[in-house]
Short mmCIF file of C-alpha atoms in Angstrom, two decimals:
data_model
loop_
_atom_site.label_atom_id
_atom_site.label_comp_id
_atom_site.label_asym_id
_atom_site.label_seq_id
_atom_site.Cartn_x
_atom_site.Cartn_y
_atom_site.Cartn_z
CA LYS A 1 0.39 11.97 -29.20
CA ASP A 2 2.24 15.18 -27.76
CA VAL A 3 0.61 16.06 -23.73
CA TRP A 4 3.05 18.92 -24.16
CA LEU A 5 1.06 21.17 -27.01
CA HIS A 6 -1.93 23.78 -25.72
CA PRO A 7 -3.42 26.95 -25.95
CA ASN A 8 -1.23 28.42 -24.74
CA PRO A 9 1.62 28.86 -26.53
CA GLN A 10 3.14 31.92 -24.22
CA GLN A 11 4.20 29.38 -21.39
CA SER A 12 7.04 27.22 -21.80
CA TYR A 13 7.83 23.99 -20.18
CA GLN A 14 11.21 22.54 -19.09
CA TYR A 15 12.46 19.18 -18.42
CA LEU A 16 15.81 18.48 -16.03
CA PRO A 17 16.49 15.01 -16.67
CA ILE A 18 19.31 13.98 -13.26
CA CYS A 19 21.65 10.71 -14.24
CA THR A 20 20.80 9.11 -10.47
CA ASN A 21 17.92 8.84 -7.50
CA PRO A 22 18.45 11.70 -4.76
CA GLY A 23 15.24 11.24 -3.71
CA TYR A 24 11.90 12.92 -4.81
CA ALA A 25 11.89 16.25 -1.95
CA LYS A 26 15.67 16.38 -2.76
CA GLY A 27 15.41 16.17 -6.75
CA ASN A 28 12.07 17.90 -7.42
CA ASN A 29 13.79 21.15 -5.11
CA LEU A 30 17.38 21.16 -7.23
CA ALA A 31 15.37 21.43 -10.20
CA VAL A 32 13.18 23.87 -9.14
CA LYS A 33 16.34 25.21 -7.80
CA GLU A 34 18.27 25.12 -11.73
CA ARG A 35 15.48 24.89 -14.33
CA VAL A 36 12.31 26.66 -12.54
CA LYS A 37 12.14 30.88 -13.26
CA THR A 38 11.91 33.13 -10.39
CA ASP A 39 8.89 34.47 -12.36
CA SER A 40 6.94 31.79 -13.37
CA LYS A 41 3.74 31.52 -11.36
CA TRP A 42 3.27 27.18 -10.86
CA VAL A 43 5.52 24.66 -10.93
CA LEU A 44 3.86 21.11 -12.07
CA PHE A 45 5.95 18.40 -10.03
CA PHE A 46 4.74 14.86 -12.22
CA ASN A 47 7.34 11.19 -11.62
CA ASP A 48 8.91 9.91 -14.62
CA ASP A 49 5.98 6.35 -14.03
CA ILE A 50 3.44 8.46 -14.84
CA SER A 51 1.72 8.80 -18.77
CA LEU A 52 -0.31 11.92 -18.93
CA GLN A 53 -3.83 11.27 -21.07
CA VAL A 54 -5.46 14.70 -22.49
CA ASP A 55 -4.14 16.34 -25.01
CA ASP A 56 -4.20 19.88 -22.83
CA PHE A 57 -3.77 18.49 -19.72
CA LEU A 58 -1.07 21.07 -19.00
CA PHE A 59 -3.57 23.50 -20.06
CA GLN A 60 -6.87 21.84 -17.97
CA MET A 61 -4.13 22.17 -14.79
CA VAL A 62 -3.34 25.74 -15.15
CA GLN A 63 -7.51 26.75 -15.95
CA LEU A 64 -7.63 25.53 -12.62
CA GLY A 65 -5.42 26.98 -10.69
CA GLU A 66 -5.83 30.49 -12.19
CA LYS A 67 -9.77 30.23 -11.88
CA GLN A 68 -9.52 29.40 -8.20
CA GLU A 69 -8.26 32.56 -6.31
CA ASN A 70 -7.85 30.25 -3.66
CA ALA A 71 -5.86 28.09 -5.74
CA GLY A 72 -2.18 27.63 -4.05
CA ALA A 73 -1.83 24.19 -5.81
CA VAL A 74 -3.79 21.23 -7.99
CA GLY A 75 -3.43 17.56 -8.42
CA CYS A 76 -5.01 15.09 -11.36
CA LYS A 77 -6.94 12.16 -11.44
CA ILE A 78 -4.63 8.94 -11.23
CA LEU A 79 -5.45 6.09 -12.96
CA SER A 80 -3.98 2.38 -13.20
CA SER A 81 -1.20 1.27 -15.17
CA ASP A 82 -2.64 0.49 -18.02
CA GLY A 83 -6.40 3.11 -16.33
CA SER A 84 -8.96 0.30 -15.18
CA GLU A 85 -9.19 1.98 -11.74
CA ILE A 86 -9.00 4.34 -9.61
CA ILE A 87 -5.76 5.64 -7.48
CA GLU A 88 -6.75 9.05 -6.35
CA ALA A 89 -9.19 11.83 -7.38
CA GLY A 90 -7.64 13.51 -4.32
CA SER A 91 -6.71 12.01 -1.10
CA ILE A 92 -8.17 12.44 2.54
CA VAL A 93 -6.84 12.82 5.77
CA TRP A 94 -7.93 10.94 8.11
CA GLN A 95 -8.55 12.45 11.75
CA ASP A 96 -5.54 10.04 13.20
CA GLY A 97 -3.41 10.77 10.61
CA SER A 98 -3.87 7.97 8.66
CA CYS A 99 -5.05 9.06 4.09
CA HIS A 100 -6.93 7.69 1.79
CA GLY A 101 -6.94 8.13 -2.27
CA TYR A 102 -10.56 8.87 -2.80
CA GLY A 103 -12.45 6.54 -4.57
CA ARG A 104 -8.77 4.10 -4.22
CA GLY A 105 -10.18 1.17 -6.35
CA SER A 106 -12.68 1.60 -8.65
CA LYS A 107 -13.33 0.50 -11.49
CA ASP A 108 -15.71 3.21 -12.58
CA ILE A 109 -13.37 5.73 -13.47
CA ASN A 110 -15.72 8.42 -14.50
CA ALA A 111 -18.30 8.09 -11.41
CA THR A 112 -19.57 12.03 -10.79
CA ASP A 113 -18.35 11.18 -7.39
CA LEU A 114 -15.00 11.41 -8.91
CA SER A 115 -15.38 13.82 -11.93
CA TYR A 116 -15.68 17.07 -10.52
CA PRO A 117 -13.03 19.21 -9.68
CA ARG A 118 -13.02 20.33 -6.70
CA PRO A 119 -10.79 21.20 -2.84
CA VAL A 120 -9.74 17.84 -1.19
CA ASP A 121 -7.05 17.31 2.01
CA TYR A 122 -4.26 17.18 -0.75
CA VAL A 123 -3.40 15.10 -4.21
CA SER A 124 -0.68 12.73 -4.09
CA GLY A 125 2.98 14.41 -5.47
CA THR A 126 2.99 11.85 -8.53
CA CYS A 127 1.44 14.90 -10.22
CA LEU A 128 1.66 18.08 -8.01
CA MET A 129 0.83 21.94 -9.35
CA ILE A 130 2.02 24.44 -7.12
CA GLU A 131 2.05 27.44 -7.15
CA HIS A 132 5.87 28.18 -7.77
CA GLU A 133 6.40 31.21 -4.91
CA ILE A 134 4.53 29.43 -2.31
CA PHE A 135 7.12 26.23 -2.49
CA SER A 136 10.33 28.89 -2.31
CA GLN A 137 9.38 30.28 0.09
CA TYR A 138 8.21 26.85 2.18
CA GLY A 139 11.33 25.87 1.53
CA GLY A 140 10.28 23.33 -1.51
CA PHE A 141 10.35 20.04 -0.48
CA ASN A 142 11.72 18.11 3.06
CA ASN A 143 14.02 16.16 2.63
CA LYS A 144 15.73 16.16 5.66
CA VAL A 145 14.95 11.76 5.33
CA PHE A 146 15.11 9.80 2.35
CA PRO A 147 13.79 7.99 1.29
CA ASN A 148 10.39 8.09 2.46
CA TYR A 149 6.58 9.61 2.05
CA TYR A 150 4.09 11.77 2.63
CA GLU A 151 6.67 15.00 2.00
CA ASP A 152 4.43 15.96 -0.60
CA THR A 153 1.53 16.13 1.94
CA ASP A 154 3.88 17.84 4.05
CA LEU A 155 4.32 20.79 1.76
CA GLN A 156 0.38 20.44 0.86
CA MET A 157 -0.80 19.95 4.55
CA HIS A 158 1.23 23.72 4.86
CA VAL A 159 -0.51 24.65 1.82
CA GLN A 160 -4.57 24.73 3.49
CA HIS A 161 -3.31 24.76 7.16
CA ASP A 162 -0.72 27.59 7.38
CA LEU A 163 -1.54 29.89 4.37
CA GLY A 164 -5.26 29.19 4.42
CA LYS A 165 -5.51 28.50 1.07
CA GLU A 166 -6.79 26.01 -1.08
CA VAL A 167 -5.12 21.58 -3.18
CA TRP A 168 -7.78 21.34 -6.24
CA LEU A 169 -8.34 18.16 -8.38
CA GLN A 170 -9.12 18.84 -11.78
CA PRO A 171 -10.20 15.41 -12.78
CA LEU A 172 -10.03 16.63 -16.48
CA ALA A 173 -6.72 16.33 -16.86
CA VAL A 174 -5.88 12.01 -16.54
CA ALA A 175 -2.62 10.35 -15.47
CA HIS A 176 -2.35 6.78 -15.38
CA HIS A 177 0.54 5.54 -12.73
CA THR A 178 3.17 2.82 -12.25
CA GLU A 179 2.14 2.84 -7.95
CA HIS A 180 5.69 1.56 -6.19
CA ALA A 181 8.15 1.67 -8.75
CA THR A 182 10.82 3.13 -8.12
CA PHE A 183 11.65 1.38 -4.53
CA GLY A 184 8.75 -1.68 -5.31
CA LYS A 185 5.28 -2.71 -3.56
CA GLN A 186 6.92 -4.45 -0.32
CA GLU A 187 9.95 -2.41 0.55
CA SER A 188 7.39 1.31 -0.61
CA VAL A 189 4.19 -0.72 1.59
CA ALA A 190 7.74 -1.45 4.73
CA LEU A 191 8.29 3.02 4.53
#
């Protein structure tokens, strides 16, 4: 199935293969610098270990971002690689700074509390669409430490707390994710 098809043929998308692993932050910053046109409104980042599950994935993401005038970023519902359970339907940042994927481990992937568009604390960088202008003005993802995690969360905290914009979950856009495919589970937990 071709997830690149969508109702608006005026929009274009580009793919930039990078043969080495410079890390999430540096690799994505490079891709935006090299390939994204300055007049692009949105930039969509997604890992190479996800598979998009609906034909109109990109349309659903962009449509929500455009519909919610205060949206600075949008993410999708992320399921396990076999689609049997929720990895995340948005994420929560607790008062102590710890984080948790909302709905994580739920086998009811269509539960109502996981299936409506809403603002969230942040969405996984596994699949993150953000306004190009916000991304560029902030300087992209923090790439000072590699390997690392939470550069996506850091950026989205800026979106919300410095800019007063919102991060939205679009549950109509669904992806399957093979967690920890890059570093392996044991090393990922240690990081």
